[in-house]
Short mmCIF file of C-alpha atoms and ligand atoms in Angstrom, two decimals:
data_model
loop_
_atom_site.label_atom_id
_atom_site.label_comp_id
_atom_site.label_asym_id
_atom_site.label_seq_id
_atom_site.Cartn_x
_atom_site.Cartn_y
_atom_site.Cartn_z
CA UNK A 1 -7.75 13.29 -18.54
CA UNK A 2 -8.06 9.53 -18.33
CA UNK A 3 -11.26 7.91 -19.47
CA UNK A 4 -13.02 11.20 -20.12
CA UNK A 5 -16.29 11.22 -22.01
CA UNK A 6 -16.31 12.64 -25.50
CA UNK A 7 -18.51 15.51 -24.31
CA UNK A 8 -16.00 16.44 -21.57
CA UNK A 9 -13.20 16.32 -24.06
CA UNK A 10 -15.08 18.29 -26.72
CA UNK A 11 -15.73 21.01 -24.18
CA UNK A 12 -12.04 21.17 -23.31
CA UNK A 13 -10.98 21.69 -26.90
CA UNK A 14 -13.98 23.85 -27.72
CA UNK A 15 -15.68 21.81 -30.41
CA UNK A 16 -19.15 20.27 -30.70
CA UNK A 17 -19.36 16.71 -29.34
CA UNK A 18 -21.23 15.66 -32.48
CA UNK A 19 -18.24 16.70 -34.53
CA UNK A 20 -16.03 14.28 -32.61
CA UNK A 21 -18.57 11.49 -32.86
CA UNK A 22 -18.65 11.96 -36.60
CA UNK A 23 -14.91 12.17 -36.89
CA UNK A 24 -14.41 8.95 -34.94
CA UNK A 25 -17.10 7.28 -37.03
CA UNK A 26 -15.21 8.10 -40.21
CA UNK A 27 -12.12 6.61 -38.57
CA UNK A 28 -14.03 3.45 -37.85
CA UNK A 29 -14.82 4.00 -34.16
CA UNK A 30 -18.42 3.98 -32.97
CA UNK A 31 -18.69 6.18 -29.90
CA UNK A 32 -21.60 8.13 -28.47
CA UNK A 33 -21.01 11.56 -27.00
CA UNK A 34 -21.62 10.51 -23.40
CA UNK A 35 -19.42 7.46 -23.58
CA UNK A 36 -15.98 7.40 -22.02
CA UNK A 37 -13.09 6.97 -24.38
CA UNK A 38 -9.64 5.64 -23.72
CA UNK A 39 -6.23 7.20 -24.19
CA UNK A 40 -5.64 5.88 -27.70
CA UNK A 41 -8.90 7.36 -28.95
CA UNK A 42 -8.07 10.73 -27.43
CA UNK A 43 -4.67 10.58 -29.09
CA UNK A 44 -6.39 9.79 -32.38
CA UNK A 45 -8.60 12.86 -32.08
CA UNK A 46 -5.55 14.90 -31.20
CA UNK A 47 -3.73 13.81 -34.34
CA UNK A 48 -6.73 14.63 -36.54
CA UNK A 49 -7.21 18.07 -35.06
CA UNK A 50 -3.55 18.89 -34.55
CA UNK A 51 -3.74 18.95 -30.79
CA UNK A 52 -1.12 17.55 -28.50
CA UNK A 53 -3.03 15.30 -26.14
CA UNK A 54 -1.31 14.93 -22.80
CA UNK A 55 -2.46 11.99 -20.78
CA UNK A 56 -2.33 12.61 -17.06
CA UNK A 57 -1.55 9.64 -14.82
CA UNK A 58 -4.25 8.71 -12.29
CA UNK A 59 -1.83 9.71 -9.51
CA UNK A 60 -1.29 13.16 -10.98
CA UNK A 61 -4.98 13.53 -11.58
CA UNK A 62 -5.71 12.71 -7.96
CA UNK A 63 -3.02 15.11 -6.80
CA UNK A 64 -4.71 17.86 -8.81
CA UNK A 65 -8.07 16.97 -7.34
CA UNK A 66 -6.70 17.21 -3.80
CA UNK A 67 -4.91 20.46 -4.62
CA UNK A 68 -8.23 21.96 -5.65
CA UNK A 69 -9.29 21.38 -2.03
CA UNK A 70 -6.01 22.76 -0.78
CA UNK A 71 -4.83 19.33 0.37
CA UNK A 72 -1.43 17.83 -0.17
CA UNK A 73 -0.95 14.12 0.31
CA UNK A 74 2.39 12.79 1.47
CA UNK A 75 3.97 15.72 3.23
CA UNK A 76 4.54 16.39 6.87
CA UNK A 77 3.37 19.83 7.83
CA UNK A 78 5.12 22.17 10.20
CA UNK A 79 8.77 22.43 11.14
CA UNK A 80 11.56 19.97 11.67
CA UNK A 81 10.99 20.39 15.41
CA UNK A 82 7.43 19.02 15.08
CA UNK A 83 8.72 15.64 13.92
CA UNK A 84 8.94 12.74 16.33
CA UNK A 85 10.36 9.25 15.87
CA UNK A 86 7.87 6.75 14.51
CA UNK A 87 8.11 2.94 14.45
CA UNK A 88 9.37 1.23 11.29
CA UNK A 89 6.80 -0.40 9.04
CA UNK A 90 7.90 -3.86 7.97
CA UNK A 91 6.78 -6.27 5.26
CA UNK A 92 7.74 -9.94 5.22
CA UNK A 93 8.63 -11.33 1.81
CA UNK A 94 10.09 -14.53 0.44
CA UNK A 95 9.60 -17.71 -1.55
CA UNK A 96 6.51 -19.91 -1.28
CA UNK A 97 6.45 -22.09 1.85
CA UNK A 98 9.57 -20.55 3.35
CA UNK A 99 7.56 -19.58 6.43
CA UNK A 100 6.33 -15.99 5.98
CA UNK A 101 2.93 -16.63 7.53
CA UNK A 102 4.33 -18.76 10.33
CA UNK A 103 6.91 -16.10 11.13
CA UNK A 104 4.32 -13.30 11.18
CA UNK A 105 2.17 -15.38 13.54
CA UNK A 106 5.14 -16.17 15.77
CA UNK A 107 6.17 -12.51 15.96
CA UNK A 108 2.64 -11.51 16.81
CA UNK A 109 2.64 -14.03 19.66
CA UNK A 110 6.09 -12.94 20.81
CA UNK A 111 4.65 -9.51 21.48
CA UNK A 112 4.68 -8.80 25.20
CA UNK A 113 1.73 -6.46 24.93
CA UNK A 114 -0.40 -9.10 23.23
CA UNK A 115 0.28 -11.51 26.07
CA UNK A 116 -0.73 -8.91 28.63
CA UNK A 117 -3.89 -7.97 26.76
CA UNK A 118 -4.84 -11.65 26.70
CA UNK A 119 -7.44 -10.96 24.06
CA UNK A 120 -8.10 -12.89 20.92
CA UNK A 121 -5.88 -11.57 18.20
CA UNK A 122 -7.86 -10.51 15.17
CA UNK A 123 -6.59 -10.57 11.67
CA UNK A 124 -6.63 -6.94 10.64
CA UNK A 125 -3.90 -7.06 8.00
CA UNK A 126 -1.34 -5.25 10.10
CA UNK A 127 -0.20 -5.25 13.69
CA UNK A 128 2.28 -3.63 15.99
CA UNK A 129 4.64 -5.36 18.41
CA UNK A 130 6.68 -3.98 21.22
CA UNK A 131 10.20 -5.09 21.91
CA UNK A 132 13.07 -3.98 24.10
CA UNK A 133 16.33 -2.82 22.52
CA UNK A 134 19.13 -1.47 24.72
CA UNK A 135 16.71 -1.17 27.61
CA UNK A 136 14.33 0.95 25.60
CA UNK A 137 10.80 0.04 24.53
CA UNK A 138 10.55 0.08 20.78
CA UNK A 139 7.59 -0.61 18.55
CA UNK A 140 7.54 -2.22 15.09
CA UNK A 141 4.59 -2.31 12.70
CA UNK A 142 4.10 -5.38 10.54
CA UNK A 143 2.00 -5.42 7.42
CA UNK A 144 0.54 -8.87 7.47
CA UNK A 145 -1.11 -9.45 4.14
CA UNK A 146 -0.82 -12.73 2.29
CA UNK A 147 2.23 -12.92 0.07
CA UNK A 148 3.56 -9.54 -0.86
CA UNK A 149 0.35 -8.49 -2.57
CA UNK A 150 -0.11 -5.43 -0.42
CA UNK A 151 3.44 -4.34 -1.03
CA UNK A 152 3.05 -4.76 -4.77
CA UNK A 153 -0.38 -3.13 -4.89
CA UNK A 154 0.87 -0.15 -2.96
CA UNK A 155 4.01 0.16 -5.05
CA UNK A 156 1.91 0.00 -8.19
CA UNK A 157 -0.01 3.00 -6.90
CA UNK A 158 3.20 4.81 -6.21
CA UNK A 159 2.68 4.59 -2.49
CA UNK A 160 5.49 3.56 -0.27
CA UNK A 161 4.18 1.86 2.83
CA UNK A 162 7.17 -0.21 3.82
CA UNK A 163 10.32 1.03 5.52
CA UNK A 164 12.08 -2.32 5.90
CA UNK A 165 11.63 -5.72 4.25
CA UNK A 166 12.26 -8.97 6.08
CA UNK A 167 13.38 -11.49 3.50
CA UNK A 168 12.52 -14.98 4.69
CA UNK A 169 14.69 -17.78 3.32
CA UNK A 170 14.19 -21.36 4.46
CA UNK A 171 17.58 -22.73 5.48
CA UNK A 172 16.73 -26.20 4.17
CA UNK A 173 15.73 -24.93 0.74
CA UNK A 174 17.98 -21.95 0.13
CA UNK A 175 17.54 -19.07 -2.28
CA UNK A 176 14.71 -19.67 -4.75
CA UNK A 177 13.18 -17.68 -7.66
CA UNK A 178 10.73 -15.73 -5.49
CA UNK A 179 13.50 -14.96 -3.02
CA UNK A 180 15.23 -13.08 -5.82
CA UNK A 181 11.98 -11.51 -6.97
CA UNK A 182 11.33 -10.20 -3.47
CA UNK A 183 14.91 -9.00 -3.20
CA UNK A 184 14.52 -7.06 -6.45
CA UNK A 185 11.23 -5.53 -5.29
CA UNK A 186 12.86 -4.28 -2.12
CA UNK A 187 15.89 -2.96 -3.99
CA UNK A 188 13.70 -1.14 -6.53
CA UNK A 189 11.82 0.48 -3.65
CA UNK A 190 15.09 1.37 -1.95
CA UNK A 191 13.98 -0.48 1.17
CA UNK A 192 16.65 -1.96 3.46
CA UNK A 193 16.51 -5.73 3.92
CA UNK A 194 16.87 -7.85 7.03
CA UNK A 195 17.29 -11.53 6.22
CA UNK A 196 15.48 -14.08 8.38
CA UNK A 197 17.13 -17.44 7.73
CA UNK A 198 14.20 -19.61 8.79
CA UNK A 199 13.63 -23.26 9.71
CA UNK A 200 16.98 -23.63 11.44
CA UNK A 201 15.33 -26.30 13.65
CA UNK A 202 15.42 -28.64 10.66
CA UNK A 203 18.27 -31.19 10.57
CA UNK A 204 19.13 -30.35 6.96
CA UNK A 205 19.21 -26.58 7.58
CA UNK A 206 22.25 -24.88 6.08
CA UNK A 207 22.21 -21.19 7.07
CA UNK A 208 25.79 -20.65 5.86
CA UNK A 209 24.79 -21.69 2.35
CA UNK A 210 21.98 -19.10 2.38
CA UNK A 211 24.50 -16.41 3.29
CA UNK A 212 26.76 -17.47 0.44
CA UNK A 213 23.91 -17.51 -2.05
CA UNK A 214 22.63 -14.07 -1.15
CA UNK A 215 26.14 -12.64 -1.20
CA UNK A 216 26.14 -13.50 -4.89
CA UNK A 217 23.13 -11.25 -5.28
CA UNK A 218 24.84 -8.36 -3.56
CA UNK A 219 23.21 -8.86 -0.17
CA UNK A 220 26.28 -9.21 2.00
CA UNK A 221 25.97 -10.25 5.66
CA UNK A 222 27.45 -7.95 8.28
CA UNK A 223 29.68 -10.76 9.52
CA UNK A 224 31.23 -10.90 6.04
CA UNK A 225 31.84 -7.15 6.01
CA UNK A 226 28.58 -6.16 4.32
CA UNK A 227 25.73 -4.14 5.70
CA UNK A 228 22.81 -6.60 5.72
CA UNK A 229 21.77 -8.17 9.01
CA UNK A 230 21.09 -11.91 8.83
CA UNK A 231 19.33 -13.63 11.74
CA UNK A 232 18.91 -17.40 12.03
CA UNK A 233 15.39 -18.11 13.25
CA UNK A 234 12.83 -20.80 13.61
CA UNK A 235 9.25 -19.63 13.34
CA UNK A 236 8.15 -23.09 14.42
CA UNK A 237 10.31 -23.38 17.56
CA UNK A 238 10.08 -19.61 18.16
CA UNK A 239 13.86 -19.29 18.14
CA UNK A 240 15.66 -15.93 17.96
CA UNK A 241 12.52 -13.89 17.30
CA UNK A 242 13.73 -11.20 19.71
CA UNK A 243 17.01 -11.04 17.78
CA UNK A 244 15.08 -10.56 14.55
CA UNK A 245 13.07 -7.70 16.07
CA UNK A 246 16.28 -6.16 17.37
CA UNK A 247 17.85 -6.39 13.90
CA UNK A 248 14.87 -4.53 12.47
CA UNK A 249 15.18 -1.73 15.03
CA UNK A 250 18.95 -1.49 14.53
CA UNK A 251 18.56 -1.39 10.75
CA UNK A 252 15.96 1.38 11.10
CA UNK A 253 18.25 3.37 13.39
CA UNK A 254 21.32 2.87 11.20
CA UNK A 255 19.91 3.66 7.79
CA UNK A 256 16.58 5.42 8.12
CA UNK A 257 15.36 8.65 9.63
CA UNK A 258 11.83 7.65 10.51
CA UNK A 259 9.97 10.63 11.84
CA UNK A 260 6.52 12.09 11.41
CA UNK A 261 4.48 14.98 12.71
CA UNK A 262 1.75 13.60 14.98
CA UNK A 263 0.09 17.02 15.36
CA UNK A 264 -1.65 17.31 12.03
CA UNK A 265 -4.63 15.79 10.28
CA UNK A 266 -3.90 12.13 9.65
CA UNK A 267 -2.92 10.70 6.28
CA UNK A 268 -1.94 7.21 5.29
CA UNK A 269 -2.81 4.13 3.31
CA UNK A 270 -5.48 1.50 3.22
CA UNK A 271 -3.84 -1.88 3.91
CA UNK A 272 -6.94 -3.95 3.33
CA UNK A 273 -10.69 -3.54 3.46
CA UNK A 274 -13.79 -5.65 3.32
CA UNK A 275 -17.52 -5.50 3.84
CA UNK A 276 -18.55 -6.85 7.23
CA UNK A 277 -22.14 -7.99 7.50
CA UNK A 278 -22.69 -6.39 10.85
CA UNK A 279 -20.29 -3.48 10.78
CA UNK A 280 -20.46 -2.38 7.15
CA UNK A 281 -17.30 -1.35 5.32
CA UNK A 282 -14.24 -2.04 7.46
CA UNK A 283 -10.81 -0.77 6.46
CA UNK A 284 -7.45 -1.40 8.04
CA UNK A 285 -5.46 1.76 7.57
CA UNK A 286 -1.85 2.59 8.28
CA UNK A 287 -1.43 6.07 9.67
CA UNK A 288 1.70 7.54 8.07
CA UNK A 289 1.61 11.05 9.49
CA UNK A 290 -0.63 12.96 11.81
CA UNK A 291 -2.96 11.37 14.34
CA UNK A 292 -6.27 9.79 13.44
CA UNK A 293 -9.13 10.39 15.89
CA UNK A 294 -12.55 8.89 16.32
CA UNK A 295 -14.93 11.45 14.84
CA UNK A 296 -12.56 12.62 12.10
CA UNK A 297 -14.02 13.17 8.63
CA UNK A 298 -12.05 11.06 6.20
CA UNK A 299 -11.88 10.15 2.58
CA UNK A 300 -10.31 6.80 1.66
CA UNK A 301 -10.09 6.17 -2.07
CA UNK A 302 -13.65 6.57 -3.32
CA UNK A 303 -15.09 6.03 0.17
CA UNK A 304 -15.85 8.73 2.70
CA UNK A 305 -17.30 8.99 6.16
CA UNK A 306 -16.63 9.83 9.73
CA UNK A 307 -14.51 7.51 11.87
CA UNK A 308 -17.19 5.86 13.99
CA UNK A 309 -14.79 3.60 15.87
CA UNK A 310 -11.23 2.29 15.63
CA UNK A 311 -9.93 -1.08 16.76
CA UNK A 312 -6.41 -2.38 17.20
CA UNK A 313 -5.20 -5.90 16.41
CA UNK A 314 -6.43 -7.17 19.78
CA UNK A 315 -9.94 -5.91 19.18
CA UNK A 316 -9.46 -3.08 21.69
CA UNK A 317 -11.06 0.25 20.90
CA UNK A 318 -8.67 3.04 20.03
CA UNK A 319 -9.57 6.70 20.39
CA UNK A 320 -6.45 7.85 18.55
CA UNK A 321 -3.96 6.27 16.14
CA UNK A 322 -0.50 7.86 15.90
CA UNK A 323 2.07 7.58 13.07
CA UNK A 324 2.88 4.01 11.95
CA UNK A 325 -0.11 2.66 13.84
CA UNK A 326 -2.42 0.31 11.97
CA UNK A 327 -6.07 0.63 12.89
CA UNK A 328 -9.30 -0.90 11.79
CA UNK A 329 -11.64 1.94 10.86
CA UNK A 330 -15.44 1.70 10.93
CA UNK A 331 -17.78 4.27 9.43
CA UNK A 332 -16.87 4.43 5.75
CA UNK A 333 -19.49 4.67 3.00
CA UNK A 334 -17.87 2.03 0.81
CA UNK A 335 -14.96 -0.43 0.68
CA UNK A 336 -11.75 1.26 -0.52
CA UNK A 337 -9.01 -0.66 -2.33
CA UNK A 338 -5.73 -1.84 -0.79
CA UNK A 339 -3.03 0.73 -1.40
CA UNK A 340 -5.41 3.68 -1.82
CA UNK A 341 -4.73 6.66 0.36
CA UNK A 342 -6.82 8.02 3.20
CA UNK A 343 -6.90 11.64 4.25
CA UNK A 344 -8.56 13.47 7.11
CA UNK A 345 -10.34 16.54 5.79
CA UNK A 346 -12.10 19.56 7.29
CA UNK A 347 -15.63 18.21 7.29
CA UNK A 348 -18.00 15.53 5.99
CA UNK A 349 -19.00 17.67 3.04
CA UNK A 350 -15.46 17.94 1.73
CA UNK A 351 -14.90 14.21 2.26
CA UNK A 352 -18.02 13.44 0.25
CA UNK A 353 -17.09 15.82 -2.55
CA UNK A 354 -13.64 14.31 -3.00
CA UNK A 355 -14.99 10.76 -2.79
CA UNK A 356 -17.68 11.47 -5.38
CA UNK A 357 -15.16 12.91 -7.81
CA UNK A 358 -12.89 9.90 -7.36
CA UNK A 359 -15.78 7.52 -7.79
CA UNK A 360 -16.87 9.22 -10.99
CA UNK A 361 -13.34 8.87 -12.33
CA UNK A 362 -13.10 5.21 -11.42
CA UNK A 363 -16.40 4.63 -13.15
CA UNK A 364 -15.29 6.48 -16.27
CA UNK A 365 -12.04 4.52 -16.39
CA UNK A 366 -13.95 1.24 -16.08
CA UNK A 367 -16.32 2.29 -18.84
CA UNK A 368 -13.44 3.13 -21.13
CA UNK A 369 -11.91 -0.27 -20.46
CA UNK A 370 -15.19 -2.00 -21.20
CA UNK A 371 -15.53 -0.07 -24.42
CA UNK A 372 -12.11 -1.12 -25.63
CA UNK A 373 -13.01 -4.71 -24.91
CA UNK A 374 -16.29 -4.38 -26.79
CA UNK A 375 -14.62 -2.76 -29.76
CA UNK A 376 -12.12 -5.61 -29.80
CA UNK A 377 -14.89 -8.20 -29.65
CA UNK A 378 -16.72 -6.52 -32.53
CA UNK A 379 -13.52 -6.50 -34.45
CA UNK A 380 -12.94 -10.20 -33.84
CA UNK A 381 -16.53 -11.03 -34.81
CA UNK A 382 -16.45 -9.16 -38.08
P1 GTP B 1 3.06 -19.09 1.23
O1 GTP B 1 2.15 -18.12 1.91
O2 GTP B 1 2.33 -20.23 0.59
O3 GTP B 1 4.02 -18.45 0.27
O4 GTP B 1 3.97 -19.79 2.35
P2 GTP B 1 4.65 -19.11 3.61
O5 GTP B 1 5.96 -18.54 3.22
O6 GTP B 1 3.70 -18.24 4.29
O7 GTP B 1 4.98 -20.38 4.50
P3 GTP B 1 4.19 -20.89 5.78
O8 GTP B 1 4.35 -19.99 6.92
O9 GTP B 1 2.81 -21.25 5.39
O10 GTP B 1 5.03 -22.19 6.09
C1 GTP B 1 5.16 -23.24 5.15
C2 GTP B 1 5.41 -24.54 5.86
O11 GTP B 1 6.65 -24.48 6.54
C3 GTP B 1 4.35 -24.84 6.93
O12 GTP B 1 4.10 -26.21 6.95
C4 GTP B 1 5.04 -24.42 8.21
O13 GTP B 1 4.58 -25.10 9.34
C5 GTP B 1 6.48 -24.73 7.92
N1 GTP B 1 7.41 -23.89 8.67
C6 GTP B 1 7.42 -22.54 8.73
N2 GTP B 1 8.40 -22.10 9.52
C7 GTP B 1 9.05 -23.20 9.96
C8 GTP B 1 10.18 -23.42 10.83
O14 GTP B 1 10.80 -22.49 11.37
N3 GTP B 1 10.56 -24.70 11.02
C9 GTP B 1 9.91 -25.76 10.46
N4 GTP B 1 10.38 -26.97 10.71
N5 GTP B 1 8.84 -25.59 9.67
C10 GTP B 1 8.42 -24.34 9.42
MG1 MG B 2 1.77 -17.53 3.71
#
C-alpha cells in the first residue's frame, strides 16, 4: 500500500498500532497511529519485524481497486469481429516557437466540418478534423494542450493516449534541443512520427537541412529511403495542411492497427479539466473504446457523476461519443486530473464508491508527502 496509515498497516501485519508507534519513536520517527506514512517508513518497519514490504505502484493499486468491482481498464471486450476502425489520435510536439500552436489552429480551421458548422470554435483541449484521403472521408483527433504537457502527464501515468506524433520543426531554425527531446519521447512511447517542416513561407527556410539533421537522429525521410513522412508546411500561409493530414492517415494505415469496440461501456482518458463557474466541473475526455452516452454513470479519477451533457469542439451537444472522439463532459462531482482515466460503470452507486476510494488514497498519499516534508523541516531546525 502507498501512503497507508499506521493503523491500516498494523492491521495487515497483525500487530497493535501502538507497538508500531513506539517502535518508530525508538527509531527517531514521531508518528501517530492515524497518520499516513510513506514507503521508506514502511520499509523500516519491515526490516525491524522481518517482513518483506512490497510497495504497490499507484497504477497497480488502482487496477486492484477496479478488479474488486469486476472492471478492467484498457481492454476491448468481445471478439475481433466487434472491432471497428477508429481515427488516429495525434499530438503535436516540437521546440519552442516552432509553430505548434499556430499549426493546431490552422488545422482546426482547415477542417471542412468546422466551416460548415460555422460556430465559434471552443478550446476544449482536443478536437477532431475530417479530411479526404483517396476519396474517402477520414477523421483525425488532435490533442491540443499547450506544449506536450498532456502527453507527458499521460505517459507518466502509464496511459498511452497518442497514436501518432507530429514533430514540428521550423525550417528557418532547424533541429533544436526540444526537437530532440520530443523525438525521444515519441520513440520511448513507440509512437510513429510525421515531421511537419514548418515556416516554409520564410525566405531563409531550409527544409532540406531539416531533413539532413533529423536523418542523423535516425528519422529518415521516405524520399531518402526511410520510413518517416516529412511534409513542408506553413501554418501561417496555410500551405500543405491537407498533405499533412494525408500523411497522418497514411502513417496510421501503414503502421498501426487502430480499432476499438464501440459496443461496450466507454473508457478513456481525461485530457484536461477545470471548474467552470456556471457549469461546475468540466472535463474534456478522450473516448478510447466503447461509446459514451449522455446519462452514463462515470468515474473519472477521484470524480464521479452522471454525464449530464456532452459538447464537441464547436459547442454542439453530443448525445454519444464514439472511439477516438474528444468530448467535453458536464456532470462530474469534482475536477479530475489530466491523464487520469474515466470509466463508465453500472450505476451511480458504484461510481461513487470507486471515486471515494480513490479520493481517500490521494488524500493519504498527500498526507504522507506532507509528513516527510515536516520531518525534514524538523530535522533541519534541530
Ligand atoms: P510555444 O508554445 O511557445 O512552444 O510555441 P509554439 O511552437 O506553439 O509556436 P507558435 O505557434 O506560438 O508560433 C511561434 C511564432 O512563430 C509565432 O509568432 C507565429 O506566428 C510564428 N509562426 C508559426 N508558424 C509560422 C509559419 O508557418 N510561418 C511564419 N512565418 N511564422 C510562423
Ligand atoms: Mg504554443
